[in-house]
């Protein structure tokens, strides 16, 4: 990135405050080698320049700007190197000599090398350490420049296509050639060889327009099909004269003088997508009795809703195209032979509320047999290659050919999607839900320490492969790509990073790449609707929910009780992962007397007996919950309910909490998106959600809900207490926030908007990959090599020693 003026002024700024800065830098380097974050730097400065007035004088102007934009500083005496993030996606790196304060602007590569010295000096200094540069292949990829354009890839690709196709009268030939390739099971669509040049097509469109204008708008396509065929047109333009005429006019406009709006509109009409494969591999992928199990949460909910929305949109589009084609969607997941109490051990399952969509489960085959038990998402890597081969065979059989679009979910699904899409030559989209890298501080440089537990070496390698192989990337929020003012984005953290001893990534992904698209999910509004819609309420669940919340005895499903049921309830529901911070919320509540006097606390998540859990983090969180309940003597004020699996009943639970004039609290240390946040808001429940991640974007603080800081429990619990105190004084306040939350949802977070966007992406990027074929192929070669030389080795190494035992276990249970 071009260096910003703030960095250019750094030498002068340091010179002006030379006395204080020399002391600060000598403090930075004094403690030895290390990596410092912004707040640590700030603490050191505060302690060095004790006088507040002096300090603010030093820090005003460019020095203060640079410091506040510093993400981290690497200290290798006598130097301190700064990674400075001016704006989302815009970085600079400088190296300062602590003694003479000389400043060098350095490249990201030099910064990474410098930082590596802290962790593995020999490797850092080895000229032959593996260095990856995916950006080297992006020579022809048009770049966006403004941070505000990040995530709008579709509209920019339409613009780039427009300029590519409008250079001269023959530039539109690739579009004609592309249309000539369209068919469905051997039957030609749109045009045939009679219209194989731009000129012929243009002339035919004009003649046809005159012909169609003479027909009543609602004339069915069949009535003039023969005539159009004579002129070289095939099916797919529309179901009646009006629709066909509109589609042809859009194309005429494009051939005459292309513009991005017509371009996107035309591609949204093209008959190119009928068969979609969605990979979601880890966890328990099922429609009932699975939510809340380890690794099984929002991703499953998201995909089931997504499939329903995509199918509806496909059916509508196919009808409008005038075709008699059945769409088909397959969600491909892992078959878990040892699954008990749910259907994850069945091969095929139709998806409820759809006509043409199924779950296909393929087992993990190993050399020793089929793997029986659930495997954590962190340990899944050794099985994915074989899984991709086995599932490809099954998909081709069930779909009677190749799919038109492949979408991956999460690291494992995205890697398999990349392998299958590359093998079959199909357009590929990826969805991360959450990239693990930013969830754990410095997980890249500390990968060696974390690898036995998390296998981040495999995970980050797989993520790099998928994001570079994908034709387009779907994200739920802007922050997922490029973060916010102060927080680095999930994808942005892959721009340049290093795993000392393994490899250095000097260009992993570019957040300005037009493959990025924000398409936010919704919540199923036939399930999650406002508590005020009395007639639609699922009253049959109300006695069970009443029991769940208020009965006095402990049982397998709940422990603790609410002594004063007149108090409003603050409610939270999540998998019991550390990062969800349910124990944090329990502790904030325990410590805040004012809040305890105002409200009760209800938690849904996990089990009560740690020995029942197979998940490392869950076990620890369960133990912590029990300890907190005892430590803060919460009995009588807390109800802890075990993980819930029924979405319909859960929705009534949200609404019953709204009946108490309570609130939903999402306290996660980091949340990629946060479906519970939009579920609660859809039910009209005022919501407090973490300011770390997606929820910061979903709700507007103080208007449609509230942000809380998971790293500042006191402030957060007081903010919640203030709300309930205010509601006591002004009873309309609660309703105001509830309604503003609903308004926000209906404006921005619905599945209809989502499905429309995603199918447009499939269509537009399907053509774009043809237009940029050479570049795509060369990058794919690089990706293949990385897969072969790195991923396979790492995956093999990550195999769990207990695998053999697990396989035997399966045979016993079969
Ligand atoms: N959920 C559930 N029962 C539980 C915990 C969670 O049904 O015990 C559901 C919750 O309603 C939401 C999803 O699981 O639909 C969790 O999605 P979210 O995006 O909040 O988090 P994730 O688990 O995907 O990280
Ligand atoms: C995974 C997560 O961690 C959540 O933040 C998302 O809401 C969920 O997937 C659905 O995308």
Coordinates of N, CA and C and ligand atoms in Angstrom, one line a residue, residues 290-293 295-302 305 377 433-434 439 523 528 571-577 579-580 604-606 641-647 650-651 654 664 666 670-680, ligand 1:
X290 N -30.2 -31.5 17.1 CA -28.7 -31.4 17.0 C -28.2 -30.0 17.5
X291 N -29.0 -29.0 17.5 CA -28.5 -27.7 17.9 C -28.0 -27.7 19.3
X292 N -26.9 -27.0 19.5 CA -26.3 -26.9 20.8 C -25.3 -28.0 21.1
X293 N -25.3 -29.1 20.2 CA -24.3 -30.1 20.4 C -22.9 -29.5 20.0
X295 N -19.8 -28.0 18.2 CA -19.6 -27.6 16.8 C -20.9 -27.5 16.0
X296 N -22.0 -27.5 16.7 CA -23.3 -27.5 15.9 C -24.1 -26.3 16.4
X297 N -24.1 -25.3 15.6 CA -24.9 -24.1 16.0 C -25.4 -23.4 14.7
X298 N -25.0 -22.1 14.7 CA -25.6 -21.2 13.7 C -25.3 -21.6 12.2
X299 N -24.2 -22.3 12.0 CA -23.9 -22.8 10.6 C -25.1 -23.7 10.1
X300 N -25.5 -24.6 10.9 CA -26.6 -25.5 10.5 C -27.9 -24.7 10.3
X301 N -28.2 -23.8 11.2 CA -29.4 -23.0 11.1 C -29.3 -22.1 9.8
X302 N -28.2 -21.5 9.6 CA -28.0 -20.7 8.4 C -28.2 -21.5 7.1
X305 N -31.9 -22.5 6.4 CA -32.7 -21.4 6.0 C -32.3 -20.9 4.6
X377 N -14.1 -30.1 15.0 CA -13.7 -29.4 13.7 C -12.2 -29.2 13.7
X433 N -18.4 -18.2 7.9 CA -19.1 -18.1 9.1 C -18.2 -17.5 10.2
X434 N -17.0 -18.2 10.4 CA -16.1 -17.6 11.3 C -14.7 -18.1 10.8
X439 N -9.9 -15.2 16.3 CA -10.5 -15.5 17.5 C -9.5 -15.7 18.7
X523 N -33.3 -14.4 9.7 CA -33.8 -15.5 10.6 C -35.2 -15.9 10.0
X528 N -39.3 -17.1 14.0 CA -38.9 -16.0 14.9 C -39.7 -14.7 14.5
X571 N -31.5 -12.9 29.3 CA -31.5 -14.2 28.7 C -30.3 -14.4 27.7
X572 N -29.6 -15.5 27.8 CA -28.6 -15.8 26.8 C -28.6 -17.2 26.4
X573 N -28.3 -17.5 25.1 CA -28.3 -18.9 24.6 C -27.1 -19.0 23.6
X574 N -26.3 -20.0 23.9 CA -25.2 -20.3 23.0 C -24.6 -21.6 23.3
X575 N -23.7 -22.1 22.4 CA -22.9 -23.3 22.7 C -22.0 -22.9 23.8
X576 N -21.6 -23.8 24.6 CA -20.7 -23.4 25.7 C -19.2 -23.4 25.3
X577 N -18.9 -22.6 24.3 CA -17.5 -22.4 23.9 C -16.9 -21.3 24.8
X579 N -15.3 -18.8 23.8 CA -15.4 -17.5 23.1 C -16.8 -16.9 23.2
X580 N -17.8 -17.8 23.5 CA -19.2 -17.3 23.7 C -19.4 -16.6 25.0
X604 N -29.2 -20.6 28.5 CA -29.3 -21.9 27.8 C -28.0 -22.3 27.2
X605 N -27.5 -23.5 27.5 CA -26.3 -23.9 26.9 C -25.6 -25.1 27.5
X606 N -25.1 -26.0 26.8 CA -24.3 -27.1 27.3 C -25.1 -28.2 28.1
X641 N -30.4 -23.7 31.8 CA -31.1 -24.7 31.1 C -30.1 -25.3 30.1
X642 N -30.2 -26.7 30.0 CA -29.3 -27.4 29.1 C -29.6 -27.0 27.6
X643 N -28.6 -27.3 26.7 CA -28.7 -26.9 25.3 C -30.1 -27.3 24.8
X644 N -30.7 -26.4 24.0 CA -32.0 -26.7 23.4 C -31.9 -27.0 21.9
X645 N -32.8 -27.9 21.5 CA -32.6 -28.3 20.1 C -33.8 -28.0 19.2
X646 N -34.9 -27.5 19.8 CA -36.1 -27.3 18.9 C -36.2 -25.8 18.6
X647 N -36.0 -25.4 17.4 CA -36.1 -24.0 17.0 C -37.4 -23.3 17.3
X650 N -37.7 -22.8 20.9 CA -36.8 -21.8 21.3 C -37.4 -20.4 21.0
X651 N -38.1 -20.3 19.8 CA -38.6 -19.0 19.5 C -39.6 -18.5 20.5
X654 N -37.8 -17.1 23.5 CA -37.4 -15.7 23.3 C -38.7 -14.8 23.6
X664 N -32.3 -9.8 25.7 CA -31.3 -10.8 25.3 C -29.9 -10.2 25.5
X666 N -25.9 -11.0 24.5 CA -24.9 -11.8 23.7 C -23.5 -11.3 24.1
X670 N -15.8 -12.7 21.0 CA -15.8 -12.3 19.6 C -16.9 -13.1 19.0
X671 N -17.7 -12.5 18.1 CA -18.8 -13.2 17.4 C -18.7 -12.9 15.9
X672 N -18.6 -13.9 15.1 CA -18.4 -13.6 13.7 C -19.7 -12.9 13.1
X673 N -20.8 -13.5 13.3 CA -22.0 -12.8 12.9 C -23.0 -12.7 14.2
X674 N -23.6 -13.9 14.5 CA -24.4 -13.9 15.7 C -25.9 -14.0 15.4
X675 N -26.3 -15.3 15.0 CA -27.7 -15.5 14.6 C -28.6 -15.3 15.8
X676 N -28.2 -15.6 17.0 CA -29.1 -15.4 18.2 C -29.5 -13.9 18.3
X677 N -28.6 -13.1 17.9 CA -28.9 -11.6 18.0 C -30.1 -11.3 17.1
X678 N -30.1 -11.8 15.9 CA -31.2 -11.4 15.0 C -32.5 -12.3 15.3
X679 N -32.3 -13.4 15.9 CA -33.5 -14.2 16.4 C -34.2 -13.4 17.5
X680 N -33.4 -12.9 18.5 CA -34.0 -12.2 19.6 C -34.6 -10.9 19.1
Ligands
LIG1 N1 -29.0 -22.7 19.5 C1 -29.9 -23.6 19.9 N2 -29.7 -24.2 21.1 C2 -28.7 -24.0 21.9 C3 -27.7 -23.0 21.5 C4 -27.9 -22.4 20.3 O1 -30.9 -23.8 19.2 O2 -28.6 -24.6 22.9 C5 -29.1 -22.0 18.2 C6 -29.4 -20.6 18.2 O3 -30.8 -20.3 18.3 C7 -28.9 -20.1 16.8 C8 -27.7 -21.0 16.7 O4 -27.9 -22.2 17.4 O5 -29.8 -20.4 15.8 C9 -26.4 -20.4 17.1 O6 -26.0 -19.4 16.1 P1 -25.0 -18.3 16.4 O7 -24.8 -17.6 15.1 O8 -25.5 -17.4 17.5 O9 -23.7 -18.9 17.0 P2 -22.7 -20.2 16.5 O10 -23.1 -21.3 17.3 O11 -23.0 -20.4 15.1 O12 -21.3 -19.7 16.7

